[in-house]
Amino acid sequence: KSYGYGTAESREDLTARYRQLQLETVLPQLQKGLSALVYTQLTDVEDEVNGLFTYDRKVMKVEPERIREINRKVCNALNE
């Protein structure tokens, strides 16, 4: 049995969830003083499947170009 913070139905869905977290939750907090961010689970681990990569790190579970674009927006906002 695996554990996660919800279940994405597809690569696009997981990417959209990441986008929503970063742009709708994190970005607004920057204006309130948030100065750093750590995404702690880049890969699935043991029985948790919250990662952006599979446990063996062979499959990226999100759309890399869209993730880069989202991360760029967050980084640019940190630099403003």
PDB file of N, CA and C in Angstrom:
ATOM      1  N   LYS A   1       0.855  -1.179   0.000  1.00  0.00           N
ATOM      2  CA  LYS A   1       0.000   0.000   0.000  1.00  0.00           C
ATOM      3  C   LYS A   1       0.896   1.234   0.000  1.00  0.00           C
ATOM      4  N   SER A   2       0.571   2.197  -0.829  1.00  0.00           N
ATOM      5  CA  SER A   2       1.377   3.413  -0.903  1.00  0.00           C
ATOM      6  C   SER A   2       0.603   4.597  -0.330  1.00  0.00           C
ATOM      7  N   TYR A   3       1.375   5.617   0.029  1.00  0.00           N
ATOM      8  CA  TYR A   3       0.835   6.804   0.680  1.00  0.00           C
ATOM      9  C   TYR A   3       1.216   8.037  -0.127  1.00  0.00           C
ATOM     10  N   GLY A   4       0.356   9.018  -0.161  1.00  0.00           N
ATOM     11  CA  GLY A   4       0.661  10.274  -0.821  1.00  0.00           C
ATOM     12  C   GLY A   4      -0.329  11.342  -0.383  1.00  0.00           C
ATOM     13  N   TYR A   5      -0.095  12.563  -0.829  1.00  0.00           N
ATOM     14  CA  TYR A   5      -0.965  13.689  -0.472  1.00  0.00           C
ATOM     15  C   TYR A   5      -2.016  13.917  -1.545  1.00  0.00           C
ATOM     16  N   GLY A   6      -2.592  12.877  -2.013  1.00  0.00           N
ATOM     17  CA  GLY A   6      -3.545  12.933  -3.106  1.00  0.00           C
ATOM     18  C   GLY A   6      -3.010  12.095  -4.242  1.00  0.00           C
ATOM     19  N   THR A   7      -3.843  11.842  -5.211  1.00  0.00           N
ATOM     20  CA  THR A   7      -3.440  10.998  -6.326  1.00  0.00           C
ATOM     21  C   THR A   7      -3.609  11.764  -7.627  1.00  0.00           C
ATOM     22  N   ALA A   8      -2.515  11.905  -8.349  1.00  0.00           N
ATOM     23  CA  ALA A   8      -2.576  12.522  -9.674  1.00  0.00           C
ATOM     24  C   ALA A   8      -2.910  11.435 -10.682  1.00  0.00           C
ATOM     25  N   GLU A   9      -3.795  11.751 -11.577  1.00  0.00           N
ATOM     26  CA  GLU A   9      -4.235  10.768 -12.564  1.00  0.00           C
ATOM     27  C   GLU A   9      -3.308  10.679 -13.775  1.00  0.00           C
ATOM     28  N   SER A  10      -2.458  11.687 -13.953  1.00  0.00           N
ATOM     29  CA  SER A  10      -1.588  11.706 -15.131  1.00  0.00           C
ATOM     30  C   SER A  10      -0.398  12.620 -14.863  1.00  0.00           C
ATOM     31  N   ARG A  11       0.533  12.590 -15.778  1.00  0.00           N
ATOM     32  CA  ARG A  11       1.702  13.482 -15.712  1.00  0.00           C
ATOM     33  C   ARG A  11       1.255  14.948 -15.743  1.00  0.00           C
ATOM     34  N   GLU A  12       0.281  15.239 -16.585  1.00  0.00           N
ATOM     35  CA  GLU A  12      -0.249  16.593 -16.695  1.00  0.00           C
ATOM     36  C   GLU A  12      -0.924  17.031 -15.393  1.00  0.00           C
ATOM     37  N   ASP A  13      -1.654  16.112 -14.778  1.00  0.00           N
ATOM     38  CA  ASP A  13      -2.336  16.413 -13.524  1.00  0.00           C
ATOM     39  C   ASP A  13      -1.322  16.688 -12.411  1.00  0.00           C
ATOM     40  N   LEU A  14      -0.277  15.893 -12.304  1.00  0.00           N
ATOM     41  CA  LEU A  14       0.745  16.115 -11.281  1.00  0.00           C
ATOM     42  C   LEU A  14       1.446  17.448 -11.507  1.00  0.00           C
ATOM     43  N   THR A  15       1.745  17.762 -12.758  1.00  0.00           N
ATOM     44  CA  THR A  15       2.365  19.047 -13.083  1.00  0.00           C
ATOM     45  C   THR A  15       1.440  20.195 -12.692  1.00  0.00           C
ATOM     46  N   ALA A  16       0.159  20.057 -12.963  1.00  0.00           N
ATOM     47  CA  ALA A  16      -0.817  21.095 -12.607  1.00  0.00           C
ATOM     48  C   ALA A  16      -0.903  21.271 -11.091  1.00  0.00           C
ATOM     49  N   ARG A  17      -0.822  20.182 -10.352  1.00  0.00           N
ATOM     50  CA  ARG A  17      -0.846  20.268  -8.888  1.00  0.00           C
ATOM     51  C   ARG A  17       0.398  20.993  -8.376  1.00  0.00           C
ATOM     52  N   TYR A  18       1.555  20.702  -8.968  1.00  0.00           N
ATOM     53  CA  TYR A  18       2.794  21.381  -8.594  1.00  0.00           C
ATOM     54  C   TYR A  18       2.673  22.874  -8.902  1.00  0.00           C
ATOM     55  N   ARG A  19       2.149  23.182 -10.081  1.00  0.00           N
ATOM     56  CA  ARG A  19       1.960  24.580 -10.480  1.00  0.00           C
ATOM     57  C   ARG A  19       1.067  25.311  -9.485  1.00  0.00           C
ATOM     58  N   GLN A  20      -0.042  24.691  -9.134  1.00  0.00           N
ATOM     59  CA  GLN A  20      -0.973  25.309  -8.193  1.00  0.00           C
ATOM     60  C   GLN A  20      -0.293  25.562  -6.856  1.00  0.00           C
ATOM     61  N   LEU A  21       0.455  24.601  -6.350  1.00  0.00           N
ATOM     62  CA  LEU A  21       1.159  24.772  -5.079  1.00  0.00           C
ATOM     63  C   LEU A  21       2.123  25.948  -5.143  1.00  0.00           C
ATOM     64  N   GLN A  22       2.924  25.990  -6.185  1.00  0.00           N
ATOM     65  CA  GLN A  22       3.949  27.023  -6.279  1.00  0.00           C
ATOM     66  C   GLN A  22       3.367  28.408  -6.556  1.00  0.00           C
ATOM     67  N   LEU A  23       2.465  28.511  -7.527  1.00  0.00           N
ATOM     68  CA  LEU A  23       1.979  29.824  -7.948  1.00  0.00           C
ATOM     69  C   LEU A  23       0.820  30.362  -7.116  1.00  0.00           C
ATOM     70  N   GLU A  24       0.026  29.486  -6.539  1.00  0.00           N
ATOM     71  CA  GLU A  24      -1.125  29.960  -5.776  1.00  0.00           C
ATOM     72  C   GLU A  24      -0.901  29.940  -4.269  1.00  0.00           C
ATOM     73  N   THR A  25       0.082  29.182  -3.810  1.00  0.00           N
ATOM     74  CA  THR A  25       0.359  29.117  -2.374  1.00  0.00           C
ATOM     75  C   THR A  25       1.679  29.790  -2.038  1.00  0.00           C
ATOM     76  N   VAL A  26       2.739  29.429  -2.734  1.00  0.00           N
ATOM     77  CA  VAL A  26       4.071  29.947  -2.407  1.00  0.00           C
ATOM     78  C   VAL A  26       4.235  31.409  -2.837  1.00  0.00           C
ATOM     79  N   LEU A  27       3.950  31.722  -4.091  1.00  0.00           N
ATOM     80  CA  LEU A  27       4.171  33.091  -4.577  1.00  0.00           C
ATOM     81  C   LEU A  27       3.482  34.159  -3.723  1.00  0.00           C
ATOM     82  N   PRO A  28       2.228  33.993  -3.342  1.00  0.00           N
ATOM     83  CA  PRO A  28       1.606  35.024  -2.507  1.00  0.00           C
ATOM     84  C   PRO A  28       2.311  35.205  -1.154  1.00  0.00           C
ATOM     85  N   GLN A  29       2.931  34.155  -0.657  1.00  0.00           N
ATOM     86  CA  GLN A  29       3.626  34.259   0.632  1.00  0.00           C
ATOM     87  C   GLN A  29       4.926  35.048   0.525  1.00  0.00           C
ATOM     88  N   LEU A  30       5.483  35.156  -0.663  1.00  0.00           N
ATOM     89  CA  LEU A  30       6.711  35.934  -0.847  1.00  0.00           C
ATOM     90  C   LEU A  30       6.477  37.398  -0.473  1.00  0.00           C
ATOM     91  N   GLN A  31       5.308  37.909  -0.808  1.00  0.00           N
ATOM     92  CA  GLN A  31       4.978  39.302  -0.488  1.00  0.00           C
ATOM     93  C   GLN A  31       4.741  39.508   1.010  1.00  0.00           C
ATOM     94  N   LYS A  32       4.578  38.401   1.728  1.00  0.00           N
ATOM     95  CA  LYS A  32       4.375  38.484   3.179  1.00  0.00           C
ATOM     96  C   LYS A  32       5.667  38.196   3.944  1.00  0.00           C
ATOM     97  N   GLY A  33       6.780  38.035   3.201  1.00  0.00           N
ATOM     98  CA  GLY A  33       8.061  37.854   3.868  1.00  0.00           C
ATOM     99  C   GLY A  33       8.720  36.502   3.700  1.00  0.00           C
ATOM    100  N   LEU A  34       8.076  35.551   3.039  1.00  0.00           N
ATOM    101  CA  LEU A  34       8.719  34.263   2.797  1.00  0.00           C
ATOM    102  C   LEU A  34      10.001  34.501   2.011  1.00  0.00           C
ATOM    103  N   SER A  35      11.102  33.954   2.474  1.00  0.00           N
ATOM    104  CA  SER A  35      12.375  34.234   1.808  1.00  0.00           C
ATOM    105  C   SER A  35      13.071  32.982   1.283  1.00  0.00           C
ATOM    106  N   ALA A  36      12.543  31.821   1.552  1.00  0.00           N
ATOM    107  CA  ALA A  36      13.170  30.587   1.084  1.00  0.00           C
ATOM    108  C   ALA A  36      12.111  29.500   0.945  1.00  0.00           C
ATOM    109  N   LEU A  37      12.463  28.464   0.208  1.00  0.00           N
ATOM    110  CA  LEU A  37      11.542  27.366  -0.038  1.00  0.00           C
ATOM    111  C   LEU A  37      12.350  26.097  -0.236  1.00  0.00           C
ATOM    112  N   VAL A  38      11.920  25.013   0.382  1.00  0.00           N
ATOM    113  CA  VAL A  38      12.574  23.719   0.199  1.00  0.00           C
ATOM    114  C   VAL A  38      11.515  22.706  -0.200  1.00  0.00           C
ATOM    115  N   TYR A  39      11.715  22.058  -1.321  1.00  0.00           N
ATOM    116  CA  TYR A  39      10.833  20.980  -1.757  1.00  0.00           C
ATOM    117  C   TYR A  39      11.517  19.699  -1.330  1.00  0.00           C
ATOM    118  N   THR A  40      10.994  19.037  -0.326  1.00  0.00           N
ATOM    119  CA  THR A  40      11.740  17.987   0.369  1.00  0.00           C
ATOM    120  C   THR A  40      11.700  16.602  -0.252  1.00  0.00           C
ATOM    121  N   GLN A  41      10.765  16.332  -1.102  1.00  0.00           N
ATOM    122  CA  GLN A  41      10.669  14.962  -1.610  1.00  0.00           C
ATOM    123  C   GLN A  41      10.683  14.955  -3.128  1.00  0.00           C
ATOM    124  N   LEU A  42      11.875  14.960  -3.677  1.00  0.00           N
ATOM    125  CA  LEU A  42      12.009  14.953  -5.137  1.00  0.00           C
ATOM    126  C   LEU A  42      11.695  13.592  -5.738  1.00  0.00           C
ATOM    127  N   THR A  43      11.895  12.530  -4.973  1.00  0.00           N
ATOM    128  CA  THR A  43      11.623  11.186  -5.482  1.00  0.00           C
ATOM    129  C   THR A  43      10.654  10.460  -4.554  1.00  0.00           C
ATOM    130  N   ASP A  44       9.996   9.456  -5.100  1.00  0.00           N
ATOM    131  CA  ASP A  44       9.199   8.567  -4.263  1.00  0.00           C
ATOM    132  C   ASP A  44      10.166   7.857  -3.315  1.00  0.00           C
ATOM    133  N   VAL A  45       9.712   7.558  -2.119  1.00  0.00           N
ATOM    134  CA  VAL A  45      10.543   6.837  -1.150  1.00  0.00           C
ATOM    135  C   VAL A  45       9.732   5.708  -0.530  1.00  0.00           C
ATOM    136  N   GLU A  46      10.331   4.534  -0.473  1.00  0.00           N
ATOM    137  CA  GLU A  46       9.681   3.364   0.137  1.00  0.00           C
ATOM    138  C   GLU A  46       8.204   3.326  -0.203  1.00  0.00           C
ATOM    139  N   ASP A  47       7.319   3.577   0.762  1.00  0.00           N
ATOM    140  CA  ASP A  47       5.885   3.465   0.489  1.00  0.00           C
ATOM    141  C   ASP A  47       5.204   4.808   0.237  1.00  0.00           C
ATOM    142  N   GLU A  48       5.976   5.888   0.143  1.00  0.00           N
ATOM    143  CA  GLU A  48       5.404   7.201  -0.161  1.00  0.00           C
ATOM    144  C   GLU A  48       5.620   7.525  -1.642  1.00  0.00           C
ATOM    145  N   VAL A  49       4.581   8.002  -2.296  1.00  0.00           N
ATOM    146  CA  VAL A  49       4.665   8.279  -3.729  1.00  0.00           C
ATOM    147  C   VAL A  49       4.364   9.752  -4.012  1.00  0.00           C
ATOM    148  N   ASN A  50       5.046  10.641  -3.277  1.00  0.00           N
ATOM    149  CA  ASN A  50       4.850  12.081  -3.439  1.00  0.00           C
ATOM    150  C   ASN A  50       5.903  12.727  -4.315  1.00  0.00           C
ATOM    151  N   GLY A  51       6.834  11.972  -4.832  1.00  0.00           N
ATOM    152  CA  GLY A  51       7.967  12.538  -5.539  1.00  0.00           C
ATOM    153  C   GLY A  51       7.671  13.009  -6.952  1.00  0.00           C
ATOM    154  N   LEU A  52       8.620  13.823  -7.457  1.00  0.00           N
ATOM    155  CA  LEU A  52       8.558  14.250  -8.858  1.00  0.00           C
ATOM    156  C   LEU A  52       9.167  13.187  -9.772  1.00  0.00           C
ATOM    157  N   PHE A  53       9.970  12.294  -9.177  1.00  0.00           N
ATOM    158  CA  PHE A  53      10.566  11.156  -9.879  1.00  0.00           C
ATOM    159  C   PHE A  53      10.108   9.873  -9.198  1.00  0.00           C
ATOM    160  N   THR A  54      10.177   8.764  -9.933  1.00  0.00           N
ATOM    161  CA  THR A  54       9.880   7.467  -9.338  1.00  0.00           C
ATOM    162  C   THR A  54      10.979   7.085  -8.352  1.00  0.00           C
ATOM    163  N   TYR A  55      10.728   6.069  -7.553  1.00  0.00           N
ATOM    164  CA  TYR A  55      11.663   5.603  -6.531  1.00  0.00           C
ATOM    165  C   TYR A  55      13.045   5.301  -7.116  1.00  0.00           C
ATOM    166  N   ASP A  56      13.074   4.670  -8.285  1.00  0.00           N
ATOM    167  CA  ASP A  56      14.361   4.320  -8.909  1.00  0.00           C
ATOM    168  C   ASP A  56      14.957   5.485  -9.709  1.00  0.00           C
ATOM    169  N   ARG A  57      14.267   6.620  -9.727  1.00  0.00           N
ATOM    170  CA  ARG A  57      14.708   7.852 -10.390  1.00  0.00           C
ATOM    171  C   ARG A  57      14.828   7.703 -11.917  1.00  0.00           C
ATOM    172  N   LYS A  58      14.174   6.727 -12.459  1.00  0.00           N
ATOM    173  CA  LYS A  58      14.249   6.499 -13.906  1.00  0.00           C
ATOM    174  C   LYS A  58      13.178   7.250 -14.672  1.00  0.00           C
ATOM    175  N   VAL A  59      12.094   7.608 -14.015  1.00  0.00           N
ATOM    176  CA  VAL A  59      10.985   8.275 -14.695  1.00  0.00           C
ATOM    177  C   VAL A  59      10.678   9.585 -13.988  1.00  0.00           C
ATOM    178  N   MET A  60      10.691  10.666 -14.760  1.00  0.00           N
ATOM    179  CA  MET A  60      10.247  11.954 -14.235  1.00  0.00           C
ATOM    180  C   MET A  60       8.733  11.983 -14.376  1.00  0.00           C
ATOM    181  N   LYS A  61       8.041  12.145 -13.271  1.00  0.00           N
ATOM    182  CA  LYS A  61       6.590  12.027 -13.246  1.00  0.00           C
ATOM    183  C   LYS A  61       5.864  13.308 -13.636  1.00  0.00           C
ATOM    184  N   VAL A  62       6.614  14.394 -13.850  1.00  0.00           N
ATOM    185  CA  VAL A  62       6.032  15.679 -14.242  1.00  0.00           C
ATOM    186  C   VAL A  62       6.589  16.085 -15.602  1.00  0.00           C
ATOM    187  N   GLU A  63       6.035  17.165 -16.148  1.00  0.00           N
ATOM    188  CA  GLU A  63       6.503  17.699 -17.429  1.00  0.00           C
ATOM    189  C   GLU A  63       7.668  18.658 -17.162  1.00  0.00           C
ATOM    190  N   PRO A  64       8.897  18.276 -17.520  1.00  0.00           N
ATOM    191  CA  PRO A  64      10.072  19.060 -17.132  1.00  0.00           C
ATOM    192  C   PRO A  64      10.070  20.509 -17.614  1.00  0.00           C
ATOM    193  N   GLU A  65       9.648  20.771 -18.817  1.00  0.00           N
ATOM    194  CA  GLU A  65       9.656  22.156 -19.318  1.00  0.00           C
ATOM    195  C   GLU A  65       8.690  23.035 -18.532  1.00  0.00           C
ATOM    196  N   ARG A  66       7.545  22.498 -18.201  1.00  0.00           N
ATOM    197  CA  ARG A  66       6.575  23.272 -17.413  1.00  0.00           C
ATOM    198  C   ARG A  66       7.088  23.497 -15.997  1.00  0.00           C
ATOM    199  N   ILE A  67       7.753  22.501 -15.429  1.00  0.00           N
ATOM    200  CA  ILE A  67       8.319  22.649 -14.081  1.00  0.00           C
ATOM    201  C   ILE A  67       9.403  23.726 -14.092  1.00  0.00           C
ATOM    202  N   ARG A  68      10.245  23.733 -15.120  1.00  0.00           N
ATOM    203  CA  ARG A  68      11.271  24.778 -15.233  1.00  0.00           C
ATOM    204  C   ARG A  68      10.645  26.169 -15.299  1.00  0.00           C
ATOM    205  N   GLU A  69       9.593  26.282 -16.072  1.00  0.00           N
ATOM    206  CA  GLU A  69       8.897  27.570 -16.209  1.00  0.00           C
ATOM    207  C   GLU A  69       8.319  28.020 -14.865  1.00  0.00           C
ATOM    208  N   ILE A  70       7.700  27.112 -14.143  1.00  0.00           N
ATOM    209  CA  ILE A  70       7.125  27.424 -12.832  1.00  0.00           C
ATOM    210  C   ILE A  70       8.230  27.824 -11.865  1.00  0.00           C
ATOM    211  N   ASN A  71       9.300  27.037 -11.825  1.00  0.00           N
ATOM    212  CA  ASN A  71      10.410  27.340 -10.919  1.00  0.00           C
ATOM    213  C   ASN A  71      11.067  28.675 -11.256  1.00  0.00           C
ATOM    214  N   ARG A  72      11.142  28.986 -12.535  1.00  0.00           N
ATOM    215  CA  ARG A  72      11.704  30.260 -12.971  1.00  0.00           C
ATOM    216  C   ARG A  72      10.868  31.420 -12.418  1.00  0.00           C
ATOM    217  N   LYS A  73       9.557  31.286 -12.445  1.00  0.00           N
ATOM    218  CA  LYS A  73       8.674  32.325 -11.919  1.00  0.00           C
ATOM    219  C   LYS A  73       8.907  32.527 -10.424  1.00  0.00           C
ATOM    220  N   VAL A  74       9.052  31.431  -9.692  1.00  0.00           N
ATOM    221  CA  VAL A  74       9.283  31.531  -8.258  1.00  0.00           C
ATOM    222  C   VAL A  74      10.650  32.170  -7.991  1.00  0.00           C
ATOM    223  N   CYS A  75      11.674  31.731  -8.709  1.00  0.00           N
ATOM    224  CA  CYS A  75      13.018  32.306  -8.534  1.00  0.00           C
ATOM    225  C   CYS A  75      13.034  33.790  -8.879  1.00  0.00           C
ATOM    226  N   ASN A  76      12.388  34.163  -9.952  1.00  0.00           N
ATOM    227  CA  ASN A  76      12.343  35.582 -10.335  1.00  0.00           C
ATOM    228  C   ASN A  76      11.644  36.408  -9.261  1.00  0.00           C
ATOM    229  N   ALA A  77      10.587  35.874  -8.688  1.00  0.00           N
ATOM    230  CA  ALA A  77       9.880  36.588  -7.630  1.00  0.00           C
ATOM    231  C   ALA A  77      10.755  36.741  -6.393  1.00  0.00           C
ATOM    232  N   LEU A  78      11.574  35.743  -6.106  1.00  0.00           N
ATOM    233  CA  LEU A  78      12.506  35.846  -4.966  1.00  0.00           C
ATOM    234  C   LEU A  78      13.544  36.920  -5.199  1.00  0.00           C
ATOM    235  N   ASN A  79      13.895  37.154  -6.463  1.00  0.00           N
ATOM    236  CA  ASN A  79      14.916  38.147  -6.790  1.00  0.00           C
ATOM    237  C   ASN A  79      14.361  39.565  -6.870  1.00  0.00           C
ATOM    238  N   GLU A  80      13.047  39.724  -6.851  1.00  0.00           N
ATOM    239  CA  GLU A  80      12.444  41.063  -6.962  1.00  0.00           C
ATOM    240  C   GLU A  80      12.492  41.802  -5.652  1.00  0.00           C
TER     241      GLU A  80
END
